[in-house]
Short mmCIF file of C-alpha atoms and ligand atoms in Angstrom, two decimals:
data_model
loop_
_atom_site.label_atom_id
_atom_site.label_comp_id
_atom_site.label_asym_id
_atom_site.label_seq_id
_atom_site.Cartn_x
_atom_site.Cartn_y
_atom_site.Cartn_z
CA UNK V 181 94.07 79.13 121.95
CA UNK V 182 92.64 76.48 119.14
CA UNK V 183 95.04 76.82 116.00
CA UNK V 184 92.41 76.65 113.06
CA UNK V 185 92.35 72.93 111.59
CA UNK V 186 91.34 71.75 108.27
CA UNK V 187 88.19 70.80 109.78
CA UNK V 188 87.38 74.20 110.44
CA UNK V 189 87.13 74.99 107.02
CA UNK V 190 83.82 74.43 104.52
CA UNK V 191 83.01 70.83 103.75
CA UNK V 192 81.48 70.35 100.53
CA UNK V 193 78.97 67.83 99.91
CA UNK V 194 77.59 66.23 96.18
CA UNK V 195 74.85 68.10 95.08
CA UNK V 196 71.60 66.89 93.62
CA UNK V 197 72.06 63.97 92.05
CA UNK V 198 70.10 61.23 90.62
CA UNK V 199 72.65 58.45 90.35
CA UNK V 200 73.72 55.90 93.26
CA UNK V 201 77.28 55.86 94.20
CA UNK V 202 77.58 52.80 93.02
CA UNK V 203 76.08 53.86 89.78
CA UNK V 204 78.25 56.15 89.67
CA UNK V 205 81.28 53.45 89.77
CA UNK V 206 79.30 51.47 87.08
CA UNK V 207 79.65 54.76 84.49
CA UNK V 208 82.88 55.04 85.52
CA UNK V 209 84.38 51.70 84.81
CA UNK V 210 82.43 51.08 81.57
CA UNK V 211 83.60 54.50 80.25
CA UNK V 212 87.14 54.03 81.16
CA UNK V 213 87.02 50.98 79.24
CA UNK V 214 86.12 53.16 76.17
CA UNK V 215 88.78 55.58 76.95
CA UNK V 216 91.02 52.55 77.05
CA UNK V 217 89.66 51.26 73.95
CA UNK V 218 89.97 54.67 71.45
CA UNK V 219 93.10 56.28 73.28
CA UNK V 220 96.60 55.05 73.54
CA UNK V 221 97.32 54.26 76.97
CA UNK V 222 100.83 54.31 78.27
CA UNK V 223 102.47 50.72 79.63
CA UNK V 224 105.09 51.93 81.37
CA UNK V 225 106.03 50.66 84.82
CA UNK V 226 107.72 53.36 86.22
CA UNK V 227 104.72 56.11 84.91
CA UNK V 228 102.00 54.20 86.59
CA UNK V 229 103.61 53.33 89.43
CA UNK V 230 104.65 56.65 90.26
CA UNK V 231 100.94 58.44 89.18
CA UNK V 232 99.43 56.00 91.39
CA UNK V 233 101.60 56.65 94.04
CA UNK V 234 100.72 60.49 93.99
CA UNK V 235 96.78 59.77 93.69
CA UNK V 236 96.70 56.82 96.98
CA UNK V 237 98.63 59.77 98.67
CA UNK V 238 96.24 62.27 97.73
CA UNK V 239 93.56 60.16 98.35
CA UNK V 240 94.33 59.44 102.18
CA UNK V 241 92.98 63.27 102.73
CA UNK V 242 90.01 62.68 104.29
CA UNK V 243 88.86 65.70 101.75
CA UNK V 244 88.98 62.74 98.99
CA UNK V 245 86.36 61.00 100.99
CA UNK V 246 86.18 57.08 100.91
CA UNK V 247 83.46 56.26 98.59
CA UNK V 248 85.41 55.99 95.82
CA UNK V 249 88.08 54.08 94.87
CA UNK V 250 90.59 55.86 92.50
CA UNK V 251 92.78 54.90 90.01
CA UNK V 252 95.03 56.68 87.18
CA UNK V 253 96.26 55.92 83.72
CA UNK V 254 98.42 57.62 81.49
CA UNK V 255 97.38 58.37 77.65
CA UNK V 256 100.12 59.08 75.42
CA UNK V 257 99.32 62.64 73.86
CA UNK V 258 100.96 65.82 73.23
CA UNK V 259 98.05 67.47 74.30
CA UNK V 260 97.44 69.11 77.61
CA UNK V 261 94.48 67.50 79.39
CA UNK V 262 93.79 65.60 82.35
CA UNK V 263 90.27 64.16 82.96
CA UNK V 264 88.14 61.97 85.83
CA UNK V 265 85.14 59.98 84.54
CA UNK V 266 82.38 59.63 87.70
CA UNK V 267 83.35 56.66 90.83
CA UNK V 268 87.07 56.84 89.98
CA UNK V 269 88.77 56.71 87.11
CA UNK V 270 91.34 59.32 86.36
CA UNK V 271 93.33 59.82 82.95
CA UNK V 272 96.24 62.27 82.44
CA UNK V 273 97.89 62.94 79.01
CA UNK V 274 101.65 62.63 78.93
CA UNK V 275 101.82 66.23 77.52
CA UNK V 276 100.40 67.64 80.68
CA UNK V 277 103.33 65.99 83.05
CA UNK V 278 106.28 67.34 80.65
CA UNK V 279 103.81 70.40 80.96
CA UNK V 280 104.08 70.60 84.91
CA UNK V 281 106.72 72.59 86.18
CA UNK V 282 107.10 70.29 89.76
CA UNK V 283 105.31 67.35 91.20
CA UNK V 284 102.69 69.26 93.36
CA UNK V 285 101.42 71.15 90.19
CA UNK V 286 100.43 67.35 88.51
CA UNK V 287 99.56 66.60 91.90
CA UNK V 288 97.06 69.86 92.22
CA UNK V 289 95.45 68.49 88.50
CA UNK V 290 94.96 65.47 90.33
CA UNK V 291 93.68 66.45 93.25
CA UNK V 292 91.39 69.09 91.60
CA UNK V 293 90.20 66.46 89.31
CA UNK V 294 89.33 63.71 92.12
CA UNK V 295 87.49 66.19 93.82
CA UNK V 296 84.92 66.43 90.56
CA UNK V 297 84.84 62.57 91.48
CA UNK V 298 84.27 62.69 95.21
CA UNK V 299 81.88 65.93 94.39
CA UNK V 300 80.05 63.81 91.85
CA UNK V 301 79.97 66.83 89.33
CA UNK V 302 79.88 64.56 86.08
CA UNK V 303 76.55 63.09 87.33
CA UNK V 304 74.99 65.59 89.24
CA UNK V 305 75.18 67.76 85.76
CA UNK V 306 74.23 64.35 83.58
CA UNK V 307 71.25 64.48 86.57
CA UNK V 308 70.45 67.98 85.94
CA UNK V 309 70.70 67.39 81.86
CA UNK V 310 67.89 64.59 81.73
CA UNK V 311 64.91 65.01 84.60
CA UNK V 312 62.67 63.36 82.40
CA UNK V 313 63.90 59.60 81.08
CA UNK V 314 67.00 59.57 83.31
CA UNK V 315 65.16 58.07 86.84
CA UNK V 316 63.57 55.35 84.99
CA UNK V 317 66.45 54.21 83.56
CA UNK V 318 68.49 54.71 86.65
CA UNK V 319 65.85 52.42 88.52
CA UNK V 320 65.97 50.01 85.19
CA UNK V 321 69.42 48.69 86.56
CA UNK V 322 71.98 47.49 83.74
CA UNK V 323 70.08 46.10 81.79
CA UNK V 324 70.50 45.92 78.02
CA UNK V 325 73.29 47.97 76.64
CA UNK V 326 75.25 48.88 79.88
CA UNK V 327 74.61 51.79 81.87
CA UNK V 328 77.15 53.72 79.39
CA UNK V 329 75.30 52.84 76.62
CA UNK V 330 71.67 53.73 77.93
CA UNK V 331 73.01 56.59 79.31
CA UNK V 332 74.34 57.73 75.33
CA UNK V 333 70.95 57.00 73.99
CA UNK V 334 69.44 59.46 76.29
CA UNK V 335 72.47 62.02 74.75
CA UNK V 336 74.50 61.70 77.98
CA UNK V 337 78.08 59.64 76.58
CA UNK V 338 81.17 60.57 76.42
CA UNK V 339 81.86 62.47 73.42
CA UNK V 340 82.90 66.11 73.22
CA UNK V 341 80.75 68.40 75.11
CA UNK V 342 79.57 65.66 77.29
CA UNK V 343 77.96 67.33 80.28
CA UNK V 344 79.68 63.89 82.36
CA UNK V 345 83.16 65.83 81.14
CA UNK V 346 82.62 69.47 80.92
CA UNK V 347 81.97 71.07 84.23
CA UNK V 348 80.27 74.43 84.92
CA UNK V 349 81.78 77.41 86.65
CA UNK V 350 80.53 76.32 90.01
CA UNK V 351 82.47 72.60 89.63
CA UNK V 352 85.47 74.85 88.70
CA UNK V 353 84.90 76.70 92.00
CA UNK V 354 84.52 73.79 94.34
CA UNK V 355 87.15 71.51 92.02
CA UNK V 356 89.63 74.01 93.55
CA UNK V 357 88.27 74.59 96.94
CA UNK V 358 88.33 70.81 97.61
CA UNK V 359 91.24 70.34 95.50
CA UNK V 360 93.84 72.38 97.11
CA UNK V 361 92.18 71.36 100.77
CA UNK V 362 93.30 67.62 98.99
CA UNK V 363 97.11 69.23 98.53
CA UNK V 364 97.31 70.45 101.34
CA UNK V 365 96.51 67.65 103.64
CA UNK V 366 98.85 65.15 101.33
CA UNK V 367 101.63 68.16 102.03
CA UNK V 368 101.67 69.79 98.60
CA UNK V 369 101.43 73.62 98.03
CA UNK V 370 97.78 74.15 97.10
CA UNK V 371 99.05 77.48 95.12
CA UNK V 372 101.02 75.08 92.60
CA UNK V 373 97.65 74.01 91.43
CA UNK V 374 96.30 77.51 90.59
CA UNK V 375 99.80 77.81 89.07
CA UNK V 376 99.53 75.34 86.12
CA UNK V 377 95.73 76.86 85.55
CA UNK V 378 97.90 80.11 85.24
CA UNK V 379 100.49 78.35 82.80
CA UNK V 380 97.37 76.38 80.42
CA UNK V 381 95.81 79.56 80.13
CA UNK V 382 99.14 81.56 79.02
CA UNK V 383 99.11 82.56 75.55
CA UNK V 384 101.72 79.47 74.18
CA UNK V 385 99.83 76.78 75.40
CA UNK V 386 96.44 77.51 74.37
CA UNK V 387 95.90 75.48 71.55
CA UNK V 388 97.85 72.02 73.03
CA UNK V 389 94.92 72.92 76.24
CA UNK V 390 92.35 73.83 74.83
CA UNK V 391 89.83 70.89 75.52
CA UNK V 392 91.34 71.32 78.58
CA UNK V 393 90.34 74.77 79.37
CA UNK V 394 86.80 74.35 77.96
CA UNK V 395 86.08 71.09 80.30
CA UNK V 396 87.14 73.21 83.37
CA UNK V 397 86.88 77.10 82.96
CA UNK V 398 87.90 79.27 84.39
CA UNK V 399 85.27 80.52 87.59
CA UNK V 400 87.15 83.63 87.82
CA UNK V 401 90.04 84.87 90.20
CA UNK V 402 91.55 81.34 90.57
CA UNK V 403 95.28 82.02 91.93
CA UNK V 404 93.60 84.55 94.61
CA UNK V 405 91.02 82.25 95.59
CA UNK V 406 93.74 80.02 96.90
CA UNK V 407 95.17 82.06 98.45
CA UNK V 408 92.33 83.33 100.03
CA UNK V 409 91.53 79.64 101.14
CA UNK V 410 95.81 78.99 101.96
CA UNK V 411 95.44 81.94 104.45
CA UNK V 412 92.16 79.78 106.44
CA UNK V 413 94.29 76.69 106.66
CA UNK V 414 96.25 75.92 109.65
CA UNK V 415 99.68 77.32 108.67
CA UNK V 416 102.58 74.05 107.48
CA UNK V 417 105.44 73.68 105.54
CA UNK V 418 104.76 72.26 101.85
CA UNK V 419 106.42 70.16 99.73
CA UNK V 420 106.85 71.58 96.32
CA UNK V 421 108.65 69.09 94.18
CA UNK V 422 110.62 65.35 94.35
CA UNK V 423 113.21 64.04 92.87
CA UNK V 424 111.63 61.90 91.56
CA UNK V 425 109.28 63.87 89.47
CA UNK V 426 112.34 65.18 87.38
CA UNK V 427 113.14 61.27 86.54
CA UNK V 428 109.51 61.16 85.73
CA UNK V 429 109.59 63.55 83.29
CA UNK V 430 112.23 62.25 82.00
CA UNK V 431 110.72 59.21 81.55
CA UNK V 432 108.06 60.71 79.72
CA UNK V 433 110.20 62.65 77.32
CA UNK V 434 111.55 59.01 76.02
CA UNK V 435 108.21 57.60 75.74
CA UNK V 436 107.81 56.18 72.50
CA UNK V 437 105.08 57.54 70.25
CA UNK V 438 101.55 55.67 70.42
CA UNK V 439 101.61 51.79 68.98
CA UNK V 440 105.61 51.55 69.80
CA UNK V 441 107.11 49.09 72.26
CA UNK V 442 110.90 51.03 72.48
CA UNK V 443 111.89 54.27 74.11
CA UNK V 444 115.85 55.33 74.26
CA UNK V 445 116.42 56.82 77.75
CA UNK V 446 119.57 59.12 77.70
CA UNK V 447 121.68 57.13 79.70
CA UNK V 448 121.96 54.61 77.36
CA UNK V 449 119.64 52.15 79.05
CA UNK V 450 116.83 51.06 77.12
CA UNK V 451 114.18 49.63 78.75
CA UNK V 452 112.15 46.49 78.52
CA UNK V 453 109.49 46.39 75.60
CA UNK V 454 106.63 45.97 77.49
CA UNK V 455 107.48 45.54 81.52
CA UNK V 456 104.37 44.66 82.21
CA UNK V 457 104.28 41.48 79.10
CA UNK V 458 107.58 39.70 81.03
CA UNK V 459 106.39 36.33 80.75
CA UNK V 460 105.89 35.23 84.33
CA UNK V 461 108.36 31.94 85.61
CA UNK V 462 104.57 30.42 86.71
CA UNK V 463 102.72 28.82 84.43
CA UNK V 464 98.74 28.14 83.18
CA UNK V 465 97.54 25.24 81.06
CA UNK V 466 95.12 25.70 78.29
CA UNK V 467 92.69 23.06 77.83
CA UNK V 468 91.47 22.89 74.51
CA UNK V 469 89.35 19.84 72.41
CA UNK V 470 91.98 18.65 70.53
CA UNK V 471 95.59 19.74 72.26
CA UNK V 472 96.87 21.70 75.26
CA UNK V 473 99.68 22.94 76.26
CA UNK V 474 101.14 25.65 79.43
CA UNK V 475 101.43 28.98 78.74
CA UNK V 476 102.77 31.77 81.10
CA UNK V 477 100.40 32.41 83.35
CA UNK V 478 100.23 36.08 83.34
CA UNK V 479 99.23 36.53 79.92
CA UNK V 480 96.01 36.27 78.33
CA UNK V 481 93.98 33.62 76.39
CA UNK V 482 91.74 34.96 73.73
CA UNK V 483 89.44 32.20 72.07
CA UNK V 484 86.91 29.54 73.47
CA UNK V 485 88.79 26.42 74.57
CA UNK V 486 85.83 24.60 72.32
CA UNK V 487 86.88 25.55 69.11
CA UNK V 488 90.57 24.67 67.57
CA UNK V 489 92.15 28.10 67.68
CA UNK V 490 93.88 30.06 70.68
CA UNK V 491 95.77 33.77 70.91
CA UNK V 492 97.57 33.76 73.85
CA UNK V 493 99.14 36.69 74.51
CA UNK V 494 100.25 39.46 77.42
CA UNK V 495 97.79 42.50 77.30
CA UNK V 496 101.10 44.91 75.60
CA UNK V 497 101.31 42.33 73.13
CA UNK V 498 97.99 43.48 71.21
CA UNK V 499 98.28 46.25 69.40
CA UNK V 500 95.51 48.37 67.88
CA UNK V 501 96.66 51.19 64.81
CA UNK V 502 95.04 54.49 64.40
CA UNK V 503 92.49 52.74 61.88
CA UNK V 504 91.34 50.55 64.96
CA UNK V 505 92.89 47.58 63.12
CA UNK V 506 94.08 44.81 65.68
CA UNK V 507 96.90 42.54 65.52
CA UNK V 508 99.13 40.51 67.68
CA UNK V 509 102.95 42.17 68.02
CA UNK V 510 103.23 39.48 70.92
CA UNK V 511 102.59 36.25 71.56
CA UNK V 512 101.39 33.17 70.25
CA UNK V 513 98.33 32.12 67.78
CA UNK V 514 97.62 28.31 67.73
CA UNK V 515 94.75 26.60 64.84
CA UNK V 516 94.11 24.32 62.39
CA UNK V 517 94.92 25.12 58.64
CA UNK V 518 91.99 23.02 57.12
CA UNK V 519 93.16 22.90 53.25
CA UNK V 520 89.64 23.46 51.39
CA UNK V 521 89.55 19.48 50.11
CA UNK V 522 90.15 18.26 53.70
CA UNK V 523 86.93 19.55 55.20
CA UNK V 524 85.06 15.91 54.84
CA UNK V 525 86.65 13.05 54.23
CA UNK V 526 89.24 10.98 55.22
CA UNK V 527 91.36 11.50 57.87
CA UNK V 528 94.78 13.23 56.36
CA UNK V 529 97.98 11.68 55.03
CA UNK V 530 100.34 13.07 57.49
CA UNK V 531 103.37 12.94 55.03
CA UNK V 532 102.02 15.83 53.29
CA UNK V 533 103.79 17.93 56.31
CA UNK V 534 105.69 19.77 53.99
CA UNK V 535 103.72 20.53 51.53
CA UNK V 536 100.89 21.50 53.27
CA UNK V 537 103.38 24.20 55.09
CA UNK V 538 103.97 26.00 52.00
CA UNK V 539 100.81 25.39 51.05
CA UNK V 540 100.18 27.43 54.41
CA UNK V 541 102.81 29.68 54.27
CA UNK V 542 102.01 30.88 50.67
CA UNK V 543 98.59 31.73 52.00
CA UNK V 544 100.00 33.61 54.87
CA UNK V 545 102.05 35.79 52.82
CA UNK V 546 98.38 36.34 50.17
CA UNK V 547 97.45 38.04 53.69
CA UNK V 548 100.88 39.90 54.67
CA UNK V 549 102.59 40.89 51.96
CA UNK V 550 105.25 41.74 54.26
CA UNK V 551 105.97 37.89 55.32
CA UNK V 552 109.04 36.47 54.28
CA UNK V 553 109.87 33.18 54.59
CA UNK V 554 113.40 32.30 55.65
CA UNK V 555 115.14 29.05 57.01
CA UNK V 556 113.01 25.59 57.88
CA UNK V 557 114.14 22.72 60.15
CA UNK V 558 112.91 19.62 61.79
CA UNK V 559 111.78 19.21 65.02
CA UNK V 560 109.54 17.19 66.95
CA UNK V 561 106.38 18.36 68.85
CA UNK V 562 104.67 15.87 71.54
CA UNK V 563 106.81 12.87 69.77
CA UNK V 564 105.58 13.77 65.99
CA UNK V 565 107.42 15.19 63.23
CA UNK V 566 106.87 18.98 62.74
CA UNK V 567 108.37 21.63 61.10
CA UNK V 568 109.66 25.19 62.33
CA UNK V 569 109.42 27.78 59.61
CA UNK V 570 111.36 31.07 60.64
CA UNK V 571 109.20 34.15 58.71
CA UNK V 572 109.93 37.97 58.93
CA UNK V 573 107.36 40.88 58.43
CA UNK V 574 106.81 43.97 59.48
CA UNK V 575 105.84 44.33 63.02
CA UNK V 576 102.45 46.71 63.96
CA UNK V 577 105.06 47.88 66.45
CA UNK V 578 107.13 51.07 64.49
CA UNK V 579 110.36 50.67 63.50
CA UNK V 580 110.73 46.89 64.55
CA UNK V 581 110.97 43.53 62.27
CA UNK V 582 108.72 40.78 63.13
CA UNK V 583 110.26 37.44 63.73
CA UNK V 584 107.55 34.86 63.39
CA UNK V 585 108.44 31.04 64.26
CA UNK V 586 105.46 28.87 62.93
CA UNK V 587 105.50 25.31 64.02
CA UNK V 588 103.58 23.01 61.70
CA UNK V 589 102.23 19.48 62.59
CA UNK V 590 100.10 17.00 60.35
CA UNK V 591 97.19 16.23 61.94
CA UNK V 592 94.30 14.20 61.20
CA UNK V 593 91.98 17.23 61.73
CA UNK V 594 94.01 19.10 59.24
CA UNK V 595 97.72 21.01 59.21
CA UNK V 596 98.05 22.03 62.95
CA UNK V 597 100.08 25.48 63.91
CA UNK V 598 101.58 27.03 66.43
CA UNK V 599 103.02 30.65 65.41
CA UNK V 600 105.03 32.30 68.02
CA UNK V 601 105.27 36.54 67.17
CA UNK V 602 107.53 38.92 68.74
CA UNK V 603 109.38 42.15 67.51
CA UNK V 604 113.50 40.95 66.70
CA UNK V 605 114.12 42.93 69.81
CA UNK V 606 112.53 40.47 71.79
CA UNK V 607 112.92 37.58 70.14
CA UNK V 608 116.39 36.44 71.87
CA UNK V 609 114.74 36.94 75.60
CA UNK V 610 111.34 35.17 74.80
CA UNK V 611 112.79 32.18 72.84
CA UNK V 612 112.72 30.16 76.01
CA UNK V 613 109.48 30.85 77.18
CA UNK V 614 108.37 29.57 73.69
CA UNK V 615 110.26 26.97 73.53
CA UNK V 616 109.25 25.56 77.00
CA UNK V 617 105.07 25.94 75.31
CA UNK V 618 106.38 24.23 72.66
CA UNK V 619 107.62 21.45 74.85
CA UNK V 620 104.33 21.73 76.77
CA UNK V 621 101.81 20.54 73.68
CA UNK V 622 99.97 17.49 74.03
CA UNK V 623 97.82 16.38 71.05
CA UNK V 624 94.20 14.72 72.29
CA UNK V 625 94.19 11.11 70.66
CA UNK V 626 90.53 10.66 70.56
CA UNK V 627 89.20 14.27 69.85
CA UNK V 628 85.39 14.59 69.56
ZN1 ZN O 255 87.66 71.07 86.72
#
């Protein structure tokens, strides 16, 4: 006698559909860069580690298919939601994990929301939405505006009610077919996932879910569905919960709110700013026209290595308010100061270091109000006098004080500077890494 296997059991396929696959990866990765851009993703380590943990594990079921390849951020919300954009990209809000009661509940949200992906239900609707303009633009490849950006021209982006987001009754249906066939080949209980549907839709959670609820409605009957579709499945033990998850959660109760570095875990520990902005030991050089100098090499360079100013800073160490304003929490800004007289003429006097640093310093607090200007001292920087001005603002990160070291060298191209930014709570650990650019900086003699 053949026990019934999962391969017994109905297969569903993508329905009509106008995009490619690989079209569909192109939507995907441009519109998770949006997501990226308006929402506040979590850094945290030990979150994405762990979330991408549960969706390679889920995505080993062969009922995740392979075309695909899946990944899975955290945005730091209150609100209950979880979301895929088409080819890949998944996005879970921290209030949906402290939400989950165990691991294979977040697990069945996952699962149920990477078989939308593998189903290609955001497209096959867009697909469905636009006969008319959609093939031609399809066939017009990428260019202009992106793919995401042709695609909102033709009403088809990413904002509420998108028919890439919001999934019909029928999605629903298959989401949860697919998704709990997903659980249960990774070893979870498929019935956690109807479970947490249960819990969004109770009366107390409504409001926190309800973008939630109207992306994926309800098709009807959900719990006994599943267990309609548990009862086909060859019978096996499943795995409910992890320790792990609790720590999880925990982790995610001491998140700090949106545009802070700093959580306070209960035990006492606090954990690094930004894990991920740990300066690494190796290092990079940057090669600009008229200096360089080594900077860890896994942080970033912003600016064009033609012109005379440089941000280089790890990814965490830009931070972006609720007004979309930008600054730099983190790292290190490097230009000229070209005082207004000094733009033709002569090559400068460089014994006018120190007055050209409060000339520089006064117009740094006309900008930040915040700046305060504290203790000065002499140093040299590639064998020529400079000066290290120690100023203190407010940091964009909440709660924290700024500690700004600017580093000021007369140049002939004008008052060079170096200003090294970090919240006081990382200023002890990252003094040596700045320090050791610091030694790094060679001045060009015969700059173009
Ligand atoms: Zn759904």
């Amino acid at each position: 006698m053949t026990a019934a296997g999962f391969a017994d059991l109905k297969n569903l396929k993508p329905g009509f559909n106008l995009f490619s696959s690989q079209q569909d990866i192109e939507v995907g990765r441009e519109a998770a860069a949006e997501v990226a851009r308006k929402q506040s993703i979590v850094r945290n380590s030990e979150l994405n580690n762990y979330l991408t943990s549960l969706v390679q594990r889920l995505g080993r079921s062969p009922h995740a298919g392979t075309e695909f390849p899946f990944s899975v951020q955290a945005i730091s919300d209150k609100n209950i939601n979880a979301f895929a954009l088409p080819g890949g990209p998944l996005f879970v809000y921290t209030g949906l994990i402290s939400l989950a009661d165990n691991e294979a509940q977040l697990a069945g949200v996952l699962a149920h929301e990477m078989s939308h992906i593998r189903l290609r239900h955001g497209t096959s609707q867009a697909s469905k939405a636009n006969l008319i303009q959609l093939p031609l633009m399809l066939a017009g490849g990428l260019a202009g505006n992106g793919l995401l950006g042709q695609l909102t021209q033709l009403g088809i982006g990413l904002g509420s009610g998108s028919v890439l987001l919001k999934m019909s009754r029928t999605a629903e249906s298959q989401a949860d077919y697919n998704g709990a066939l997903i659980m249960a080949e990774a070893g979870y209980n498929p019935i956690e996932m109807a479970r947490l549907f249960q819990k969004l839709e109770a009366q107390e959670g409504q409001a926190r879910s309800a973008q939630f609820l109207s992306d994926h409605p309800n098709p009807g009957n959900r719990i006994k569905a599943v267990q309609e579709e548990i009862q086909q499945m060859p019978r096996r033990s499943y795995n409910t919960d992890t320790r792990q998850f609790a720590r999880i959660k925990d982790v995610v109760a001491h998140l700090p709110p949106p545009g802070q570095l700093r959580g306070q875990y209960d035990d006492g520990h606090t954990p690094p700013a930004a894990p991920d902005a740990r300066p690494s030991k190796q290092s990079k050089q940057y090669q600009g026209r008229l200096f360089t100098f080594g900077y860890p090499d896994n942080w970033q360079m912003f600016g064009n290595p033609q012109s005379a100013m440089v941000t280089i800073a790890p990814a965490d160490g830009v931070v972006q308010d609720r007004s979309g304003k930008v600054s730099i929490g983190y790292g290190a800004v490097v230009s000229y100061y070209l005082l207004q007289s000094d733009e033709i003429g002569p090559p400068r006097d460089t014994d006018k270091l120190q007055s050209d640093t409060d000339d520089l310093v006064r117009q740094l607090q006309h900008s930040d109000r915040t700046i305060r200007a504290g203790e000065q001292r002499g140093i040299k920087v590639n064998g020529y006098p400079a000066l290290v001005t120690t100023l203190n603002a407010s940091s964009p990160f909440q709660g924290e004080t700024e500690i700004d070291q600017l580093v000021t060298v007369a140049r002939p191209q004008g008052l060079w500077y170096m200003v090294f930014i970090s919240p006081q709570s990382e200023s002890r650990d990252i003094q040596p890494v700045f320090d050791q650019m610091l030694r790094s900086v060679r001045f060009r003699s015969s700059a173009q």
